[in-house]
Coordinates of C-alpha atoms and ligand atoms in Angstrom, one line a residue:
M1 CA 102.2 -46.2 -27.5
R2 CA 101.5 -48.4 -24.5
I3 CA 98.0 -47.8 -23.0
L4 CA 96.8 -49.3 -19.7
I5 CA 93.1 -49.6 -19.2
S6 CA 91.4 -50.2 -15.9
N7 CA 88.0 -49.5 -14.3
D8 CA 86.0 -50.3 -11.2
D9 CA 83.0 -51.9 -12.8
G10 CA 85.0 -55.1 -13.5
I11 CA 86.9 -56.4 -16.4
H12 CA 83.8 -57.6 -18.3
A13 CA 81.9 -54.4 -17.9
K14 CA 80.4 -52.9 -21.1
G15 CA 82.0 -49.5 -20.5
L16 CA 85.5 -51.0 -20.4
E17 CA 84.8 -52.9 -23.6
A18 CA 83.5 -49.7 -25.3
L19 CA 86.7 -47.9 -24.3
R20 CA 89.0 -50.8 -25.3
Q21 CA 87.4 -51.3 -28.7
N22 CA 87.5 -47.6 -29.6
I23 CA 91.1 -47.0 -28.6
C24 CA 92.8 -50.3 -29.7
G25 CA 94.0 -48.6 -32.9
L26 CA 96.1 -46.1 -30.9
G27 CA 98.7 -48.5 -29.6
D28 CA 99.4 -51.6 -27.6
V29 CA 96.5 -52.0 -25.1
F30 CA 96.8 -53.7 -21.7
V31 CA 93.7 -54.3 -19.7
V32 CA 94.2 -54.8 -16.0
A33 CA 91.0 -54.5 -14.1
P34 CA 89.1 -56.0 -11.1
D35 CA 87.6 -59.5 -11.7
R36 CA 84.2 -58.1 -10.4
E37 CA 82.6 -54.8 -9.7
R38 CA 84.5 -52.7 -7.2
S39 CA 82.7 -49.4 -7.5
A40 CA 83.0 -46.9 -4.6
T41 CA 86.2 -48.5 -3.3
G42 CA 88.0 -45.2 -3.6
H43 CA 91.8 -45.6 -3.4
G44 CA 91.7 -48.7 -1.2
I45 CA 94.5 -51.3 -1.7
T46 CA 94.6 -54.9 -0.6
V47 CA 97.3 -55.8 2.0
D48 CA 95.7 -58.5 4.1
R49 CA 95.7 -61.3 1.5
P50 CA 97.5 -62.2 -1.7
L51 CA 96.2 -60.9 -5.1
R52 CA 95.4 -63.5 -7.7
I53 CA 95.5 -62.8 -11.4
K54 CA 93.8 -64.5 -14.4
E55 CA 94.8 -63.8 -18.0
V56 CA 92.0 -62.6 -20.3
H57 CA 92.4 -63.2 -24.0
Y58 CA 91.3 -60.8 -26.7
K59 CA 91.1 -61.5 -30.4
E60 CA 93.1 -58.3 -31.2
K61 CA 96.8 -59.2 -31.3
N62 CA 97.9 -56.0 -29.6
T63 CA 95.7 -56.4 -26.6
H64 CA 96.5 -58.3 -23.4
G65 CA 94.4 -58.6 -20.3
W66 CA 94.5 -59.7 -16.7
A67 CA 91.6 -59.8 -14.2
V68 CA 92.8 -59.2 -10.7
D69 CA 90.8 -60.0 -7.5
G70 CA 91.6 -56.6 -6.0
T71 CA 90.7 -52.9 -6.2
P72 CA 91.3 -50.5 -9.1
A73 CA 94.3 -49.1 -7.3
D74 CA 95.7 -52.6 -6.9
C75 CA 95.2 -53.3 -10.6
V76 CA 97.1 -50.2 -11.8
K77 CA 99.9 -50.7 -9.2
L78 CA 100.3 -54.4 -10.2
A79 CA 100.1 -53.5 -14.0
V80 CA 102.9 -50.9 -13.7
E81 CA 105.1 -52.9 -11.3
D82 CA 104.9 -56.3 -12.9
L83 CA 102.3 -57.3 -15.5
L84 CA 103.2 -54.8 -18.3
P85 CA 106.4 -55.2 -20.4
G86 CA 107.2 -51.5 -19.5
K87 CA 105.8 -48.3 -18.1
P88 CA 102.6 -47.3 -19.9
D89 CA 102.4 -44.0 -21.7
L90 CA 98.8 -43.5 -20.7
V91 CA 96.4 -44.8 -18.1
L92 CA 92.7 -44.7 -19.0
A93 CA 90.0 -45.6 -16.5
G94 CA 86.4 -46.4 -17.3
I95 CA 84.1 -45.9 -19.0
N96 CA 82.3 -46.0 -15.7
I97 CA 78.6 -46.6 -15.5
G98 CA 77.3 -43.6 -13.6
P99 CA 78.7 -40.1 -13.1
N100 CA 81.8 -39.2 -11.1
L101 CA 81.2 -35.6 -10.3
G102 CA 82.2 -33.1 -7.6
T103 CA 83.0 -34.6 -4.2
D104 CA 82.2 -38.1 -5.4
V105 CA 85.6 -38.4 -7.1
L106 CA 86.9 -39.1 -3.6
Y107 CA 84.9 -42.3 -3.4
S108 CA 85.3 -43.3 -7.0
G109 CA 87.3 -46.4 -7.9
T110 CA 87.4 -45.2 -11.5
V111 CA 89.0 -41.9 -10.6
S112 CA 91.3 -43.8 -8.2
A113 CA 92.6 -45.9 -11.0
A114 CA 93.6 -42.7 -12.8
I115 CA 95.1 -41.3 -9.5
E116 CA 97.3 -44.4 -9.2
G117 CA 98.5 -43.8 -12.7
L118 CA 99.3 -40.3 -11.8
I119 CA 101.2 -41.4 -8.6
N120 CA 103.3 -43.5 -11.0
G121 CA 104.1 -40.4 -13.1
I122 CA 101.8 -41.5 -16.0
P123 CA 99.3 -39.2 -17.8
S124 CA 95.9 -40.5 -16.7
I125 CA 92.3 -39.9 -17.6
A126 CA 89.1 -41.1 -16.0
F127 CA 85.9 -41.5 -18.1
S128 CA 82.4 -41.8 -16.8
L129 CA 79.0 -42.1 -18.4
A130 CA 76.8 -39.7 -16.4
C131 CA 73.7 -41.9 -16.6
H132 CA 72.0 -42.5 -13.4
H133 CA 68.8 -44.5 -13.5
C134 CA 69.0 -45.4 -17.2
E135 CA 70.1 -48.3 -19.4
P136 CA 73.8 -47.4 -20.1
D137 CA 74.4 -46.8 -23.8
F138 CA 78.1 -46.4 -24.8
S139 CA 77.4 -46.0 -28.5
N140 CA 78.2 -42.2 -28.3
A141 CA 80.7 -42.3 -25.4
G142 CA 83.1 -44.8 -26.9
P143 CA 83.7 -43.0 -30.2
L144 CA 83.9 -39.7 -28.3
V145 CA 86.8 -41.0 -26.2
A146 CA 88.7 -42.0 -29.3
E147 CA 88.1 -38.6 -30.9
F148 CA 89.1 -36.8 -27.7
L149 CA 92.3 -38.6 -26.8
P150 CA 94.5 -37.5 -29.7
Q151 CA 93.5 -33.9 -28.9
V152 CA 94.6 -34.2 -25.2
M153 CA 97.8 -36.0 -26.2
R154 CA 98.6 -33.0 -28.4
H155 CA 98.4 -30.6 -25.5
S156 CA 100.0 -32.9 -22.9
I157 CA 98.6 -33.1 -19.4
P158 CA 100.7 -31.4 -16.8
P159 CA 102.4 -33.7 -14.3
N160 CA 100.5 -34.2 -11.0
T161 CA 97.2 -33.5 -12.8
L162 CA 94.7 -36.0 -14.0
I163 CA 91.7 -35.4 -16.3
N164 CA 88.2 -36.4 -15.1
I165 CA 85.7 -36.7 -17.9
N166 CA 81.9 -37.1 -17.5
I167 CA 79.9 -37.8 -20.6
P168 CA 76.1 -37.2 -20.5
S169 CA 73.9 -39.9 -22.0
G170 CA 72.5 -39.1 -25.4
K171 CA 74.1 -36.8 -27.9
P172 CA 76.3 -34.2 -26.0
K173 CA 76.0 -30.5 -26.9
G174 CA 79.8 -30.1 -26.8
F175 CA 82.7 -29.9 -24.3
K176 CA 83.0 -27.7 -21.2
V177 CA 86.1 -27.3 -19.0
T178 CA 84.9 -27.3 -15.5
R179 CA 85.7 -27.3 -11.8
L180 CA 84.6 -29.9 -9.3
G181 CA 81.2 -29.2 -7.8
S182 CA 80.5 -29.6 -4.1
R183 CA 77.9 -32.2 -3.1
R184 CA 76.9 -34.4 -0.3
Y185 CA 74.3 -37.1 0.0
V186 CA 71.1 -36.9 1.9
N187 CA 68.7 -39.6 3.1
I188 CA 71.7 -41.9 2.9
F189 CA 70.8 -44.9 5.0
H190 CA 67.8 -47.1 4.6
K191 CA 67.2 -48.7 8.0
R192 CA 65.5 -52.1 7.8
E193 CA 65.1 -55.3 9.7
D194 CA 66.4 -58.7 8.5
P195 CA 64.4 -62.0 8.8
R196 CA 66.0 -62.7 12.2
G197 CA 64.9 -59.3 13.6
R198 CA 68.3 -57.7 13.4
I199 CA 68.6 -54.1 12.2
Y200 CA 70.7 -53.4 9.0
Y201 CA 71.5 -50.3 7.0
W202 CA 71.7 -50.0 3.3
M203 CA 73.6 -47.0 1.9
A204 CA 71.9 -45.2 -1.0
G205 CA 70.8 -41.5 -0.9
E206 CA 70.4 -38.6 -3.3
P207 CA 73.0 -36.0 -4.0
M208 CA 72.4 -32.5 -2.7
E209 CA 74.4 -29.7 -4.3
L210 CA 76.2 -27.5 -1.8
D211 CA 77.4 -24.9 -4.2
K212 CA 75.5 -21.6 -4.0
D213 CA 76.8 -20.7 -7.4
T214 CA 77.0 -23.8 -9.7
S215 CA 78.4 -21.9 -12.7
G216 CA 81.4 -23.6 -14.1
T217 CA 80.9 -26.9 -12.2
D218 CA 81.1 -30.4 -13.6
V219 CA 77.6 -31.1 -12.2
K220 CA 76.1 -28.1 -14.0
A221 CA 77.8 -28.9 -17.3
V222 CA 76.5 -32.5 -17.4
E223 CA 73.0 -31.3 -16.3
E224 CA 73.0 -29.1 -19.3
G225 CA 74.0 -31.9 -21.6
Y226 CA 77.7 -31.1 -22.1
I227 CA 80.8 -33.3 -21.7
S228 CA 82.5 -32.1 -18.5
I229 CA 86.4 -32.1 -18.5
T230 CA 87.9 -31.3 -15.1
P231 CA 91.7 -31.2 -14.3
I232 CA 92.2 -32.7 -10.8
K233 CA 95.3 -32.4 -8.6
I234 CA 96.0 -34.8 -5.8
D235 CA 98.0 -32.5 -3.6
L236 CA 95.4 -31.8 -0.9
T237 CA 97.6 -29.3 0.9
D238 CA 95.9 -26.0 1.6
Y239 CA 98.8 -23.7 0.9
K240 CA 96.9 -20.5 1.9
T241 CA 96.2 -21.9 5.4
L242 CA 99.7 -23.3 5.6
D243 CA 101.1 -19.8 5.2
M244 CA 98.6 -18.5 7.8
M245 CA 99.6 -21.3 10.2
K246 CA 103.2 -20.3 10.0
E247 CA 102.2 -17.3 12.1
W248 CA 100.6 -19.4 14.8
N249 CA 103.8 -19.7 16.8
L250 CA 103.2 -23.3 17.8
Ligands
LIG301 MN1 81.8 -48.0 -11.2

């Protein structure tokens, strides 16, 4: 089996290493990841400059790596189109430092790496450690991924669907299959003045849950200490409204 790994925290991130070390027994591993942190770059791609690559060497013989000075989507695109000896059987993204829950998946570089895998017709899974203001500890998450993968492979992921997984910090209570929660951020911008008297803004903010009923959401599962597993489709078409609009006589 040929496995492609990417992330948005950069090729030297602890979470990517935890993922790589725990799955390197499952097949040939190819790491193609940004050369620096590119979190929250969503599905951005680089078209206004060339992309540079640098080979990264691992001691395991079945592992090859390249750092790319682009986004997660760039990395997966480049891996599939040129760097790998053939199409990967599986794309894994992460393990991200920090959660990728609810609406946040739209901003996530980690989830976007998996989306790029999906666009290329490859089963893809995104992993995140749902640890906000704590020292990230992958000692539970890494082995959990290795345990989980063969189970998923047995069931096979439907085409056009990716799996988004959030692992709580500490020892999880178990797995929950969830839907994406709905959240937006409040108090986002910190307005400050620079030493030359010019105003600048720094984006931060705290998530506010918009769901009246949070039962079954990824946010709730992680809050309760469970590993959240959400199947995500990238077809954003609203078919119900599409049918309704056919009656509009435009
Ligand atoms: Mn990240």
